[in-house]
Short mmCIF file of C-alpha atoms and ligand atoms in Angstrom, two decimals:
data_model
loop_
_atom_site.label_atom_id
_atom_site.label_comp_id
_atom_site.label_asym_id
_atom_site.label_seq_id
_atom_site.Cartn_x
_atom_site.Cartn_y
_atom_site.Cartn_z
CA UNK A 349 2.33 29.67 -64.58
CA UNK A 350 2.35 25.65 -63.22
CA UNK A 351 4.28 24.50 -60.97
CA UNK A 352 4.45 20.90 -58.81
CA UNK A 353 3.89 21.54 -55.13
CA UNK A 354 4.79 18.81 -52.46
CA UNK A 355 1.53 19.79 -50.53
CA UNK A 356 2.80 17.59 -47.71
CA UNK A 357 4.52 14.32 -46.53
CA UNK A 358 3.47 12.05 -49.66
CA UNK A 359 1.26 14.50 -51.60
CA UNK A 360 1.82 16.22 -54.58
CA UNK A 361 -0.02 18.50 -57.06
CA UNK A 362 0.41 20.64 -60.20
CA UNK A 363 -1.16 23.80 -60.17
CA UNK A 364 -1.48 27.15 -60.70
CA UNK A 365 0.59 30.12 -59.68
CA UNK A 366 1.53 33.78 -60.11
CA UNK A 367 4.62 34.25 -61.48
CA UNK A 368 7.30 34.85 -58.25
CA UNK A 369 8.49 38.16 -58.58
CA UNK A 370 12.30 38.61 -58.14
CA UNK A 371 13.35 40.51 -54.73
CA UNK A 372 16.46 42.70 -53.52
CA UNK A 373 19.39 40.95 -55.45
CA UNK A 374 17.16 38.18 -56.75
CA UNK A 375 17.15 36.63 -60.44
CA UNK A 376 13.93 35.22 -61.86
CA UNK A 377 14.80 32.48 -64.26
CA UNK A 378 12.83 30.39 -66.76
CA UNK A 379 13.52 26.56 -65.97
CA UNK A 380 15.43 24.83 -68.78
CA UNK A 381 15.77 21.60 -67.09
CA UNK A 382 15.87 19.87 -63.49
CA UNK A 383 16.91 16.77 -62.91
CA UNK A 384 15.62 14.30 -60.00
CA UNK A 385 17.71 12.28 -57.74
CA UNK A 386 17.50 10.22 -54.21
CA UNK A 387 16.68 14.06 -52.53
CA UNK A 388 13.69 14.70 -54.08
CA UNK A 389 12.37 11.02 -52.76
CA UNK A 390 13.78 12.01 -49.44
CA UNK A 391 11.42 15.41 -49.20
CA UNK A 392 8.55 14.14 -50.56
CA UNK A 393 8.45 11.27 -47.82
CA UNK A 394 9.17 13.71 -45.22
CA UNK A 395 12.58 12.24 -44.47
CA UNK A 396 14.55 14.97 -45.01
CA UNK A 397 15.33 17.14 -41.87
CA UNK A 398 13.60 20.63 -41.94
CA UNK A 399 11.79 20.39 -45.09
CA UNK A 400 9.13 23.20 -44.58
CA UNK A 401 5.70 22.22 -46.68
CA UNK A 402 3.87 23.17 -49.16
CA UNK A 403 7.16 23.54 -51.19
CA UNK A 404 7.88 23.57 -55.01
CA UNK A 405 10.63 20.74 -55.11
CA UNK A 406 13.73 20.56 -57.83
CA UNK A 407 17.28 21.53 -57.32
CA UNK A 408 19.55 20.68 -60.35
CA UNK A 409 18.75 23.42 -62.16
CA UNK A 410 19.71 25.51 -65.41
CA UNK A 411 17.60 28.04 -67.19
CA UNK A 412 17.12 31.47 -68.69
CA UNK A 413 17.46 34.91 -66.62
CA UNK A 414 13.95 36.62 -67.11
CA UNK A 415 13.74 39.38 -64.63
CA UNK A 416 16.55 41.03 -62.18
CA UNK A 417 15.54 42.46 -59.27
CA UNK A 418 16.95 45.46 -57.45
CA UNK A 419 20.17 45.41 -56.66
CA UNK A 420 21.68 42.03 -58.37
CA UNK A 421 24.35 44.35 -60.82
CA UNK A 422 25.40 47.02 -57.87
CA UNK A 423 28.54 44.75 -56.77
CA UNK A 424 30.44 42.33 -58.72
CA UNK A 425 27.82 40.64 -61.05
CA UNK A 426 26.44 41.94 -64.44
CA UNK A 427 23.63 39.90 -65.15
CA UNK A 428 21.65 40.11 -68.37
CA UNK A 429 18.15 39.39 -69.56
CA UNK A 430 18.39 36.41 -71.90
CA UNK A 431 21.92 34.94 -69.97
CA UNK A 432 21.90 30.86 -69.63
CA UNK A 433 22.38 30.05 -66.04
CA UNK A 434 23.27 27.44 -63.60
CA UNK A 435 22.12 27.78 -60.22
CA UNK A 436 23.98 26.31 -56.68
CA UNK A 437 20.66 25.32 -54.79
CA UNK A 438 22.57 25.60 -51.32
CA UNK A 439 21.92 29.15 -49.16
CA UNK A 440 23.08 29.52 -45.53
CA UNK A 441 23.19 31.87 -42.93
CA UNK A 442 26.33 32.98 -42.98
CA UNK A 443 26.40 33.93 -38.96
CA UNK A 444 26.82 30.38 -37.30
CA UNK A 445 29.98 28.81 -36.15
CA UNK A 446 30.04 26.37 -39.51
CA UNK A 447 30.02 28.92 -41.71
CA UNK A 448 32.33 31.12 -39.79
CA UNK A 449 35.04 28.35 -40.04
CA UNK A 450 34.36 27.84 -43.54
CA UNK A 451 32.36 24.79 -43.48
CA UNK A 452 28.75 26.65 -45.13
CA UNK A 453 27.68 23.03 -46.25
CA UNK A 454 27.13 22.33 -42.50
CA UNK A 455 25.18 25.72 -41.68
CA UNK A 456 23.52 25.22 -39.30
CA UNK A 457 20.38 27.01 -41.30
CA UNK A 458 21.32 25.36 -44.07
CA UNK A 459 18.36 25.91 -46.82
CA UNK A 460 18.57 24.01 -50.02
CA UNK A 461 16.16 25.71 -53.16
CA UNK A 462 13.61 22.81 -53.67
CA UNK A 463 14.54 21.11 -50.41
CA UNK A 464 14.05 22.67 -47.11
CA UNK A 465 12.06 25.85 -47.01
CA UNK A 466 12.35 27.70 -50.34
CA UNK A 467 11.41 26.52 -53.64
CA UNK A 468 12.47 24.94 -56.24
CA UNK A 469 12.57 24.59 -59.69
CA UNK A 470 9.99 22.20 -61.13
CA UNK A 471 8.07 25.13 -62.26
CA UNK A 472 7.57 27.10 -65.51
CA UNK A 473 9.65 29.96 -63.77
CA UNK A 474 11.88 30.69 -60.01
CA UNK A 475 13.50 32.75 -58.18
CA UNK A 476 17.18 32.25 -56.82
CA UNK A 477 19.48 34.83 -55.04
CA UNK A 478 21.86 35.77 -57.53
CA UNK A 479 24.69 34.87 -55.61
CA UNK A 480 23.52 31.53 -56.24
CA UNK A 481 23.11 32.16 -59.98
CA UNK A 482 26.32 31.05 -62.10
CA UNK A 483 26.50 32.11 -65.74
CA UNK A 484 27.00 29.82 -68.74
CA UNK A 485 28.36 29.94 -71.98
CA UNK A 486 25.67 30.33 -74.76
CA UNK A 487 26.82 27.68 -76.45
CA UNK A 488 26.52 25.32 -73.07
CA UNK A 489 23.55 22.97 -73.57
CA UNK A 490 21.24 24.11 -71.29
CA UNK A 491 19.55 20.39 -70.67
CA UNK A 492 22.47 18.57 -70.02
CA UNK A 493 24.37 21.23 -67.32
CA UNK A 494 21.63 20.24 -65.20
CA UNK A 495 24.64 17.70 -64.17
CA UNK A 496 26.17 20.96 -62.98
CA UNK A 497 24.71 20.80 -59.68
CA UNK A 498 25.79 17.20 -59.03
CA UNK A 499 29.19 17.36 -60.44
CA UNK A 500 29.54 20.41 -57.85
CA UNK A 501 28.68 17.64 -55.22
CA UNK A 502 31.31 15.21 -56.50
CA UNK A 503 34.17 18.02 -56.75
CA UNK A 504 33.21 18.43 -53.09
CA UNK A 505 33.71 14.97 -52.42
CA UNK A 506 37.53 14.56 -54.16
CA UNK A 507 38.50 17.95 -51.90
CA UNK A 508 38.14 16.11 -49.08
CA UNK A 509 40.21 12.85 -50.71
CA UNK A 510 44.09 12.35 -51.37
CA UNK A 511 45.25 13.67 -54.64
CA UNK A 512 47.43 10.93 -55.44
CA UNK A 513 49.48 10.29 -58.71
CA UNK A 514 48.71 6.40 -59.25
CA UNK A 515 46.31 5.59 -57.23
CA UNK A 516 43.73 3.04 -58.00
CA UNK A 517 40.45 4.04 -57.29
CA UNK A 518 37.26 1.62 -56.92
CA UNK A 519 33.76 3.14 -56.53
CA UNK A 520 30.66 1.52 -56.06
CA UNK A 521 27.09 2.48 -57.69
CA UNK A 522 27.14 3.40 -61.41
CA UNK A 523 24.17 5.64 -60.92
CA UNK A 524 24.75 9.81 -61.61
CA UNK A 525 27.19 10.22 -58.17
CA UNK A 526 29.30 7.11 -58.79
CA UNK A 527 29.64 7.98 -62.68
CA UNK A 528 30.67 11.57 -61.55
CA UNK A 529 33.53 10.15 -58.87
CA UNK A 530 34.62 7.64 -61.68
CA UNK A 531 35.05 10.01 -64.13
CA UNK A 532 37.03 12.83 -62.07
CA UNK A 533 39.52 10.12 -60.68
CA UNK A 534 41.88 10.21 -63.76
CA UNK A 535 41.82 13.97 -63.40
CA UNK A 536 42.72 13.38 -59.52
CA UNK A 537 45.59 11.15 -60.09
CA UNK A 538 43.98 8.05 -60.58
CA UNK A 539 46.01 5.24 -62.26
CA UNK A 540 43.03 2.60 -62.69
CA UNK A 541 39.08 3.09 -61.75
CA UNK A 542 37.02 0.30 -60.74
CA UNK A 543 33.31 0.88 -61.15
CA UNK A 544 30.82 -2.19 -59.13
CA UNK A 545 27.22 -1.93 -59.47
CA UNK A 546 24.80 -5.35 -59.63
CA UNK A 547 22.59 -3.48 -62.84
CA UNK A 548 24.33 -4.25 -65.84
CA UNK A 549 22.59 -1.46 -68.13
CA UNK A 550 24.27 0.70 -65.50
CA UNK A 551 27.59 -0.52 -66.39
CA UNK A 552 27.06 -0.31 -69.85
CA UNK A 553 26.67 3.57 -69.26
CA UNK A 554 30.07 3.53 -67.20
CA UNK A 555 31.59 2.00 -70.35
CA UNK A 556 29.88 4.58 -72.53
CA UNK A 557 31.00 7.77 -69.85
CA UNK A 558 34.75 6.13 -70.11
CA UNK A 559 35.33 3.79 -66.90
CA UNK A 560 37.84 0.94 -68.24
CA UNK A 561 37.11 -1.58 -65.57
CA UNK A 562 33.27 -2.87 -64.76
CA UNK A 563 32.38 -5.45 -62.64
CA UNK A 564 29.19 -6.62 -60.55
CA UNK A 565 30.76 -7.93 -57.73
CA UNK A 566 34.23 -6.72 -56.61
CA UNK A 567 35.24 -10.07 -56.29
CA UNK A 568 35.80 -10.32 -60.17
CA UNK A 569 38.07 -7.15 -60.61
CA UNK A 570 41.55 -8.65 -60.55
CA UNK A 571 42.77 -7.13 -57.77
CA UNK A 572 42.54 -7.08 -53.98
CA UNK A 573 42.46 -4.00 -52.28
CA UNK A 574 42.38 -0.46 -53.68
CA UNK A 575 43.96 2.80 -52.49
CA UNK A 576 40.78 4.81 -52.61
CA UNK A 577 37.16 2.86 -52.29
CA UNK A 578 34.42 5.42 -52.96
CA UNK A 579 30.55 3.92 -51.41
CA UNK A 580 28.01 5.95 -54.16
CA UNK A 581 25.33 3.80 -53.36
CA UNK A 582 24.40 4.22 -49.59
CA UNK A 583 23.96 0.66 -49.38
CA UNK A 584 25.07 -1.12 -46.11
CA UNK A 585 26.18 -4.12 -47.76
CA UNK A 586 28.08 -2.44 -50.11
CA UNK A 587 29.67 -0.05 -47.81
CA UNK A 588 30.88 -3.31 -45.34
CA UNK A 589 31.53 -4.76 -48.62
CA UNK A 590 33.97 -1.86 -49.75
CA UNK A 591 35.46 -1.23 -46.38
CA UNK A 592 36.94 -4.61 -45.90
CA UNK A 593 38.78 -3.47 -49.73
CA UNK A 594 40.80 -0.66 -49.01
CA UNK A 595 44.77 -0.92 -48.71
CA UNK A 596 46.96 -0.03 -45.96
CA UNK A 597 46.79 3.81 -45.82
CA UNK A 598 44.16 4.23 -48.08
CA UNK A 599 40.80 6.24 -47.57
CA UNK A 600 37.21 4.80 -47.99
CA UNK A 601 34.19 7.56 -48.63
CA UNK A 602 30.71 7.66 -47.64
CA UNK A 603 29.57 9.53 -50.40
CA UNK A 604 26.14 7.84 -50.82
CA UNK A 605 23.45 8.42 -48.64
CA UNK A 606 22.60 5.88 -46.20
CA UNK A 607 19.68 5.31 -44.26
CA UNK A 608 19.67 7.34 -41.36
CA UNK A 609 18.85 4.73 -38.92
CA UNK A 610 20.90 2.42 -40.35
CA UNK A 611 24.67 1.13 -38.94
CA UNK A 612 27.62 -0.74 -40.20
CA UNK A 613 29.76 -3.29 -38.77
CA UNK A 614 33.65 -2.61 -39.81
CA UNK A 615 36.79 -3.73 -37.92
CA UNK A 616 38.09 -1.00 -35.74
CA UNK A 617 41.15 -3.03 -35.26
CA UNK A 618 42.09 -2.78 -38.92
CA UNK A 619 41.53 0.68 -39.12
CA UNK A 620 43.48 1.29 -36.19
CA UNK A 621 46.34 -1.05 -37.64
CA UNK A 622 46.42 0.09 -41.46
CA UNK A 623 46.12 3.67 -40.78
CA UNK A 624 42.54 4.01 -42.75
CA UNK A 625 41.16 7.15 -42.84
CA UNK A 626 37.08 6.96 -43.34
CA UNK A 627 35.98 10.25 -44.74
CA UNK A 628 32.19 12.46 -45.22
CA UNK A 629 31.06 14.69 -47.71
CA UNK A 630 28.11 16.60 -48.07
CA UNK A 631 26.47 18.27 -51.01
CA UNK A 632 28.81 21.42 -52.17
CA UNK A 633 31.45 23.80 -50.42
CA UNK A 634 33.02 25.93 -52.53
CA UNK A 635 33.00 24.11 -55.79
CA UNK A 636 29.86 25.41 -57.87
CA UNK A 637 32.40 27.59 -60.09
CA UNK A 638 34.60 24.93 -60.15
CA UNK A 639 31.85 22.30 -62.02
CA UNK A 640 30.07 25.20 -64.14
CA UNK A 641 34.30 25.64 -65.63
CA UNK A 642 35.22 21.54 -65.66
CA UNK A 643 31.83 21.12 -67.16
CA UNK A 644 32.02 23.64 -69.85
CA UNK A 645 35.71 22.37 -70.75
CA UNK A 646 34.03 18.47 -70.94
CA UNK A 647 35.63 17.33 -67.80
CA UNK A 648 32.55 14.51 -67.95
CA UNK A 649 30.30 12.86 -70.58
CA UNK A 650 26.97 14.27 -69.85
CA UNK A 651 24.76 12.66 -72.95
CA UNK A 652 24.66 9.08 -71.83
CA UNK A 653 23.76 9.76 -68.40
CA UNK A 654 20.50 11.44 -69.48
CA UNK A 655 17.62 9.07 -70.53
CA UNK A 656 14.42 10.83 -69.57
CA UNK A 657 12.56 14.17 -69.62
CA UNK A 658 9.02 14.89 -68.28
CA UNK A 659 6.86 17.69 -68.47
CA UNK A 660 5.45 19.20 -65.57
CA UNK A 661 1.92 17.13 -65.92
CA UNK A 662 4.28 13.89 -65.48
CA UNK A 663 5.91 14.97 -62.70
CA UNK A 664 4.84 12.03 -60.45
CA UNK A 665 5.39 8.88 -62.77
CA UNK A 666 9.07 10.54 -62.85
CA UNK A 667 9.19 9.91 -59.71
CA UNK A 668 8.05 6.73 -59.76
CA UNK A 669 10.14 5.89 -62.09
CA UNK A 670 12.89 7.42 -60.35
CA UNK A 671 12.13 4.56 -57.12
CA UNK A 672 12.46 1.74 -59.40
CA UNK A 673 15.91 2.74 -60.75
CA UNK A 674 14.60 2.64 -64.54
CA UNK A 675 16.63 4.32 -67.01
CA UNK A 676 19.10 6.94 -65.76
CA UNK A 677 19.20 10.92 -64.84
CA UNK A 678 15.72 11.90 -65.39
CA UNK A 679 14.93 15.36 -65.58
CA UNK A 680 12.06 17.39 -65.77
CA UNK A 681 11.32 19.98 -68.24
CA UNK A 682 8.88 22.65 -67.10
CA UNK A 683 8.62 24.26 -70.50
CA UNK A 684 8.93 21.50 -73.31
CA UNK A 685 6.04 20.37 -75.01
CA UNK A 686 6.01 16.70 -74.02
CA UNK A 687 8.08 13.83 -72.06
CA UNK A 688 10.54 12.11 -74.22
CA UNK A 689 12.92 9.30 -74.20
CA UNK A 690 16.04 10.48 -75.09
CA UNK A 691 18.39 6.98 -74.81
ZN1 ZN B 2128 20.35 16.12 -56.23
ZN1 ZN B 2129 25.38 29.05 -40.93
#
């Protein structure tokens, strides 16, 4: 079977592999679809701490269960040849003071499928423990819960925010994490959501996923502060930009990934005098079942936020493509015939 290899810090390849065999309470699963996002750019440039090379890269993945190993059915699971499946990317070691105290997305072995040392899934066929294999309807399209995986990131990131009936919410970045937030703030008590971002095809996707207010500069939306400012974008500017916007009492959250060299200049004394709580989140703790059950009751609008799929042999110009923020999730497709556009 093919599969893309990150061969090292900038280099990639498709070749040729056995198939991986599935181990002691291991699934081997044919991919369906993966998509790409600011990670994947992160490993291949060797920026992302730990990542162990050669390494197969892809972690938003769905596909078909092809092979159990030993073991998976002998507890609570009863996996099936032929099921649909979702799968939560994140393992950890389960012995280290994070994931004692319930806080596994900080392990401090934390191993991401497709990330740090095992692989992913932008090949024909992978392996994943089945502990991190989640079961789909049948009737689930298998291409678009690829959104699974980062809708379990953005569930993550409204545990650790106020649940507040009335709130109005602002987020900035209409790219797949800021269209996620946006689009779970009604269902977290949000009375109005903002949505900033400078691209104006990417607001025109906010408008088509349901977000009632669009703007490219905060400046135009009406109003001056909000209760909950949400940074999806990473960007410094924006992030100065959105802390000065929050009200008295109100939370702002680095959700986007910034450089991490990179600083921001904010006004201790206003967070000190209008109580503002600045909050983290990182990938997914405890809410993979949680998206796999929103998702499957349509808790988002997956078709507009998928424009691309690429077959294995154009792995690379998806990445390219990727960098220069054209079009919007693009996924690879190990197993389809040829890239398409689908928007
Ligand atoms: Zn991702
Ligand atoms: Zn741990």
């Amino acid at each position: 079977m093919r599969a893309v290899v990150f061969e090292s810090e900038g280099k990639l390849s498709l070749t040729e592999r056995p198939d991986p065999e599935p181990g002691y309470k291991e699934i081997l699963i044919e991919t369906a679809a993966v998509g790409i996002c600011g990670t994947d750019t992160h490993v291949f440039d060797g920026e992302f701490e730990g990542t162990v090379f050669p390494l197969v890269p892809g972690h938003e993945a769905t596909g078909t269960i092809i092979a159990l190993g030993e073991g998976v059915n002998d507890g609570v699971f009863d996996f099936h040849v032929g099921d649909h499946v979702a799968i939560n990317p994140s393992t950890t070691c389960g012995e280290c003071e994070f994931c004692l105290n319930g806080h596994q997305n900080l392990c401090r072995f934390w191993n991401g499928l497709g990330v740090v040392a095992s692989d992913g899934a932008s090949q024909e066929r992978f392996v994943a423990p089945a502990s991190n294999v989640y079961k789909l309807k049948p009737e689930t399209d298998l291409f678009e819960a690829a959104l699974i995986e980062p809708l379990a990131c953005a569930i993550r990131g409204w545990d650790v925010l106020p649940r507040r009936l009335g709130d109005h919410v602002l987020v900035y970045g209409a790219g797949t994490m800021g269209l996620l937030m946006a689009q779970l703030a009604p269902r977290a008590g949000a009375a109005s959501v903002t949505v900033v971002d400078l691209n104006e095809d990417r607001l025109q996707t906010a408008a088509e996923v349901g977000v009632e207010h669009r703007f490219t500069s905060a400046d135009d939306a009406g109003r001056e502060k909000w209760d909950v400012v949400i940074d999806c974008t990473g960007n410094i500017r924006a992030i100065e930009d959105g802390l000065t916007r929050v009200k008295p009492a109100g939370f702002f959250q680095d959700f986007g990934v910034a450089p991490a060299d990179r600083t921001a200049n904010y006004s201790p004394f206003r967070v000190y005098r209008d109580e503002i709580s600045i909050v983290g989140t990182m990938a997914v703790l405890n809410s993979f079942g949680r998206a796999v059950e929103m998702f499957e009751a349509g808790a988002i609008r997956p078709t507009p936020m998928i424009s691309h799929s690429f077959v294995l042999d154009d792995y690379a110009e998806a990445l390219e493509m990727f960098r220069k923020g054209t079009g919007r999730k693009l996924q690879i497709r190990p197993n389809d015939t040829e890239s398409r556009v689908l928007l």
